[in-house]
Short mmCIF file of C-alpha atoms in Angstrom, two decimals:
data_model
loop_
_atom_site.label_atom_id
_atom_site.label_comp_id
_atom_site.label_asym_id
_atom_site.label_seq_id
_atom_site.Cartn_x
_atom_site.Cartn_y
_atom_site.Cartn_z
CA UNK A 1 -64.69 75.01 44.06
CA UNK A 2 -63.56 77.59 41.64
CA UNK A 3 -60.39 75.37 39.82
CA UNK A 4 -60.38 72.44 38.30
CA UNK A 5 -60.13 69.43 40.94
CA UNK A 6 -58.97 65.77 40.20
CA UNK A 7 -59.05 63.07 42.58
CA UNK A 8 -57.68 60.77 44.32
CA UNK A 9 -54.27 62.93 44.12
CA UNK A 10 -52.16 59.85 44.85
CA UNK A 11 -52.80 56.60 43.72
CA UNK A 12 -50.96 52.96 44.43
CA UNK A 13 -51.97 50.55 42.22
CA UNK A 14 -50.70 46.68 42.00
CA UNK A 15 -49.66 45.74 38.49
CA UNK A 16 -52.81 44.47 37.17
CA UNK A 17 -55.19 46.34 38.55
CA UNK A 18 -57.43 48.41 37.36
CA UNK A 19 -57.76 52.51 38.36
CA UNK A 20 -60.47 55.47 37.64
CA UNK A 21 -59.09 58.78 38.07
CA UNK A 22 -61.70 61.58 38.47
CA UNK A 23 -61.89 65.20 37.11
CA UNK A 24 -64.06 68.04 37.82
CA UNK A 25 -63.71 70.60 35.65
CA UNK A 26 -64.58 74.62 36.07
CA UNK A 27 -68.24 75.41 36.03
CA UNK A 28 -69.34 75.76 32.57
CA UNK A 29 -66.34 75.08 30.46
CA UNK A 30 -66.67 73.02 27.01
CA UNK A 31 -63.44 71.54 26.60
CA UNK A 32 -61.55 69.09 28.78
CA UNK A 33 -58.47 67.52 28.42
CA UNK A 34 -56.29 64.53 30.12
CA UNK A 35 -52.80 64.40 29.43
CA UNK A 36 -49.95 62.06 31.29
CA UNK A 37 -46.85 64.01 33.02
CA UNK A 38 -43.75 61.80 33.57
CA UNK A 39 -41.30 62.78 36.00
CA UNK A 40 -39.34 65.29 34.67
CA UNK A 41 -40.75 65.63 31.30
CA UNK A 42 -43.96 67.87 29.97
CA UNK A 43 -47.34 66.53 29.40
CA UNK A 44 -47.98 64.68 26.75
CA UNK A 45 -51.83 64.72 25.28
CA UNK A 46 -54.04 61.99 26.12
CA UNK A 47 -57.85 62.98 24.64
CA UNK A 48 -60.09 65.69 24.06
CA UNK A 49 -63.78 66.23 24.98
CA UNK A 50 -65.92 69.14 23.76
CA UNK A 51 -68.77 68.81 25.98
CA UNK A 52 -69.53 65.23 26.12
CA UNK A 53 -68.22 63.97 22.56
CA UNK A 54 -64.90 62.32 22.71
CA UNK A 55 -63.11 64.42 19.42
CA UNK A 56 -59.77 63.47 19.70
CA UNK A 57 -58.03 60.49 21.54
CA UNK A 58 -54.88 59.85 19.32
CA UNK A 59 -52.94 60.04 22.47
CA UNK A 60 -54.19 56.97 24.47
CA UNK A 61 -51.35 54.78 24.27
CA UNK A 62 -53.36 51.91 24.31
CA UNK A 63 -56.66 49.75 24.64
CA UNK A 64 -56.26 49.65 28.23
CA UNK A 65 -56.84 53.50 28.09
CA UNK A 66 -60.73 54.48 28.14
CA UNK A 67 -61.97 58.04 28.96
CA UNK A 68 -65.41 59.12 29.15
CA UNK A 69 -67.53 62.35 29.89
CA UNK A 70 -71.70 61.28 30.39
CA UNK A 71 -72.98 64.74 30.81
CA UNK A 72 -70.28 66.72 29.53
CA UNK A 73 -68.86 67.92 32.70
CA UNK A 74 -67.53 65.43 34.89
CA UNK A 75 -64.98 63.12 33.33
CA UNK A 76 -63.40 59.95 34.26
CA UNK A 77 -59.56 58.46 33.05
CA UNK A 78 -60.02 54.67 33.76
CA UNK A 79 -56.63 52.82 33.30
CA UNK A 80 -57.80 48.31 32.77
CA UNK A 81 -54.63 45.89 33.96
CA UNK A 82 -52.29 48.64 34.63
CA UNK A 83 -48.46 48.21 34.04
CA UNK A 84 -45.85 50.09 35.71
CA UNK A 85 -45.01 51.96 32.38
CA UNK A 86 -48.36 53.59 33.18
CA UNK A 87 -47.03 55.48 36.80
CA UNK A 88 -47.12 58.90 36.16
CA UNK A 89 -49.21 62.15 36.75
CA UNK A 90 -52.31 62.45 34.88
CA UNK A 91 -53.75 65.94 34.57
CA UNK A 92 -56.81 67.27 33.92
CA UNK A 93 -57.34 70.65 31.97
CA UNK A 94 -60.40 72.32 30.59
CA UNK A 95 -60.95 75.54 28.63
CA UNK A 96 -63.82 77.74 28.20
CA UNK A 97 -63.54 77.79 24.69
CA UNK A 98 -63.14 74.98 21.99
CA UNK A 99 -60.70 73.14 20.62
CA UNK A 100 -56.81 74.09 22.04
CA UNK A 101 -57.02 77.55 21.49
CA UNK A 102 -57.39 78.95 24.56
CA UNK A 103 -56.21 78.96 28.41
CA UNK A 104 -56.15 75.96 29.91
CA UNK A 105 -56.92 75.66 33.77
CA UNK A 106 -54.83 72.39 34.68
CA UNK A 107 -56.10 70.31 38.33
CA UNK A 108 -52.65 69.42 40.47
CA UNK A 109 -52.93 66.12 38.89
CA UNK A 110 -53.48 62.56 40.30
CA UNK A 111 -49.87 60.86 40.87
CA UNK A 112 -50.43 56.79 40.02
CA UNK A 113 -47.78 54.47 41.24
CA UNK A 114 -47.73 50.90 39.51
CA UNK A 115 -45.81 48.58 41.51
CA UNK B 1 -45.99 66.76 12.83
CA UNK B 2 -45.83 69.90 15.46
CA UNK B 3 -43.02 69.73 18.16
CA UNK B 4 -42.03 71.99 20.53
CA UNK B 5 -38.14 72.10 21.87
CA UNK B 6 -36.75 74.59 25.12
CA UNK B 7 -33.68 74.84 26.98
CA UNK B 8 -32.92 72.08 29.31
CA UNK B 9 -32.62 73.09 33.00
CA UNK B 10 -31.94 73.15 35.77
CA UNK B 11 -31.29 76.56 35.38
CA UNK B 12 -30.21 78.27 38.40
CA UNK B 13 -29.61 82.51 39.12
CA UNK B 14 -29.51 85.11 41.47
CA UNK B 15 -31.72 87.51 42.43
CA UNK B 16 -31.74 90.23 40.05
CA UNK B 17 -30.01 88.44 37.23
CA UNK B 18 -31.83 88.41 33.72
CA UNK B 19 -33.85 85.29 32.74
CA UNK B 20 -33.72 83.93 28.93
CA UNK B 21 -35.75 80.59 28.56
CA UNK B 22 -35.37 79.15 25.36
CA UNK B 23 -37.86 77.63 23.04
CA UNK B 24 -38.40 76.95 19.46
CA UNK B 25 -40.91 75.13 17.44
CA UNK B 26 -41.75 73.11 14.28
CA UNK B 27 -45.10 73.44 13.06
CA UNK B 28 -46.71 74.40 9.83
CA UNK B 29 -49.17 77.32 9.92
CA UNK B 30 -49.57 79.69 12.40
CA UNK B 31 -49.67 78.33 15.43
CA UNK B 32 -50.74 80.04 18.70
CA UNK B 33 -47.80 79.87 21.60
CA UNK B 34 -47.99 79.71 25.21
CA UNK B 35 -45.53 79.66 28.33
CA UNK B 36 -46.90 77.72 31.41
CA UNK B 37 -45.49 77.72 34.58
CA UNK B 38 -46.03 75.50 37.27
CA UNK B 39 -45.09 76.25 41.08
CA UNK B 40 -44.29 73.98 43.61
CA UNK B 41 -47.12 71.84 44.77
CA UNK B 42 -49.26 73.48 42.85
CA UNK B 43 -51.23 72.81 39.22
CA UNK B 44 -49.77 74.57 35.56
CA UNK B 45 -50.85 78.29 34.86
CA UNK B 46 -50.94 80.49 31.72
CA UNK B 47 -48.35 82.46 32.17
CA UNK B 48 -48.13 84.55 28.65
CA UNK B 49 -49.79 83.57 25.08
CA UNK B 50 -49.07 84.90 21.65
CA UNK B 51 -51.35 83.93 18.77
CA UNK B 52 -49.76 85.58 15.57
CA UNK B 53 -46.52 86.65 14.33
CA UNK B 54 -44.65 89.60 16.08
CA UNK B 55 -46.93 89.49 18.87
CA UNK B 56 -45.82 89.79 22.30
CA UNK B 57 -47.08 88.17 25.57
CA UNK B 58 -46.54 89.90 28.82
CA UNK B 59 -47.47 88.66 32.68
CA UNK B 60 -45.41 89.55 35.95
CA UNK B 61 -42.97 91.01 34.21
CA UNK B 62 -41.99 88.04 32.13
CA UNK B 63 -42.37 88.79 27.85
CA UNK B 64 -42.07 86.22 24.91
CA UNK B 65 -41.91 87.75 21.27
CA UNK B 66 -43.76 85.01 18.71
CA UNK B 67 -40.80 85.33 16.14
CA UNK B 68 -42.29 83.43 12.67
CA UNK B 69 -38.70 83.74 11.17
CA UNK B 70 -36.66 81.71 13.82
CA UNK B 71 -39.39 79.81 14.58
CA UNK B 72 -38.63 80.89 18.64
CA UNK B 73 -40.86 81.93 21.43
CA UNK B 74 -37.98 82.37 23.68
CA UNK B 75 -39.42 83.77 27.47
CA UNK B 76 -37.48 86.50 29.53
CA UNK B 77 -37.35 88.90 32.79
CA UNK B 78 -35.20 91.60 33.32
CA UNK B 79 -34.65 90.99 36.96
CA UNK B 80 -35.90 87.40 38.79
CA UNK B 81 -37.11 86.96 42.05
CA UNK B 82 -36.75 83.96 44.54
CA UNK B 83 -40.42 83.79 43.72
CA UNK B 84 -40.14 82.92 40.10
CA UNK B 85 -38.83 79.83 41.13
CA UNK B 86 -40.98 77.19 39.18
CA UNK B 87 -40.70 74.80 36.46
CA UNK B 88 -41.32 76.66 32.76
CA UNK B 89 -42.80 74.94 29.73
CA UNK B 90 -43.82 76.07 26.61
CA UNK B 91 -46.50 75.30 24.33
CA UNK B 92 -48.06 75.52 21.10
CA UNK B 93 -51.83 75.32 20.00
CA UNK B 94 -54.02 75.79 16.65
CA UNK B 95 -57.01 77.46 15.53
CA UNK B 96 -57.85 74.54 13.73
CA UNK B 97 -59.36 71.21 13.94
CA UNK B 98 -56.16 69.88 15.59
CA UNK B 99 -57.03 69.73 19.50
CA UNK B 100 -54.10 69.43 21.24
CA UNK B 101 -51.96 71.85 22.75
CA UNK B 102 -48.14 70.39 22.76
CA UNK B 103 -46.09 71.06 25.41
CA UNK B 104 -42.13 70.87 25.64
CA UNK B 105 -40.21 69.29 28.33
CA UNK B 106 -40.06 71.99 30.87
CA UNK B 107 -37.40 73.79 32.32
CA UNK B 108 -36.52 73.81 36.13
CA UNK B 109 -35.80 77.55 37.21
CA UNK B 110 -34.24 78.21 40.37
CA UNK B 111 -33.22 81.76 42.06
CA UNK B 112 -31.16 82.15 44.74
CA UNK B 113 -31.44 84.93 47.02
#
């Protein structure tokens, strides 16, 4: 497709479990972010890829956090023993240019539910 | 370290009626600012950018005037439509090795007709 598509779009995990969250970014474009949306408040910056190198993943709150990008296109959130503090909408957003300069093309997001 | 802060919503206005938005920042530099909006059921859009001071950024009617000496990227329309209804953040990004763009908390726009 032409946008940026993340899958699954709604997720219910157990507490404990762990979850992959999947995003396909636009054709061609070198950066990629993830960021976590709670409900009501803005997204909040999870890590950067340029292409397939990891540059920036200050915003991981934890260990149990682990992103990853093989080929520089597809990239995968994976979430290890979740907690419910982790429910929330992660979105995916990548930019033909580098770095956070540019437009950002956001997915609808995948909605995770720790219960 | 850079923050962004905007008006809290809901915000709610009749058709026609003129639309300020809020938003101020803290950064060092010269930072580049954005307004994305984000519709009902669907992902966030650009809306309007402005990457220097004194700039303005235009889209569907909506304008936001980077303002370096109040430190404000407030967004406005001269006349909303039921259509506008959507939930507005702003946003703030560098030309620099920072990689983030930093989003505020959004504000919840309604119109009524």
């Amino acid at each position: 497709g032409a946008g940026v598509s993340q899958s699954p779009r709604y997720k219910v995990a157990k507490r404990g479990q762990d979850v992959a969250l999947r995003c396909d970014p636009i054709s061609g474009h070198v950066s990629l972010f993830w960021y976590q949306q709670a409900l009501g408040q803005g997204p909040e910056f999870l890590t950067y890829f340029q292409n397939e190198a990891q540059l920036d993943k200050s915003g991981l709150p934890s260990d149990r956090f682990f992103a990853e990008r093989p080929e520089g296109s597809v990239s995968t959130l994976k979430i290890q023993r979740t907690q419910q503090e982790d429910s929330a909408v992660y979105l995916c957003a990548s930019s033909l240019v580098p770095r956070g300069t540019g437009e950002l093309f956001f997915g609808e997001g995948s909605r995770l539910t720790v219960l | 370290g850079d923050s962004v802060t905007q008006m809290e919503g809901p915000v709610t206005l009749s058709e026609e009626a003129f639309l300020t938005i809020n938003c101020t920042y803290t950064a060092t530099g010269y930072p580049s600012l954005f307004w994305y909006v984000q519709y009902p059921g669907e992902g966030l859009q650009l809306l309007l950018k402005a990457t220097k001071a004194d700039d303005k950024g235009s889209n569907k009617g909506f304008e936001a005037t980077y303002r370096k000496e109040t430190t404000s990227f407030h967004l406005e329309k001269g006349s909303v439509q039921v259509s506008d209804s959507a939930v507005y953040f702003c946003a703030l990004g560098r030309y620099s090795s920072a990689s983030k763009i930093i989003f505020g908390s959004g504000t919840r726009l309604s119109i009524r007709p």
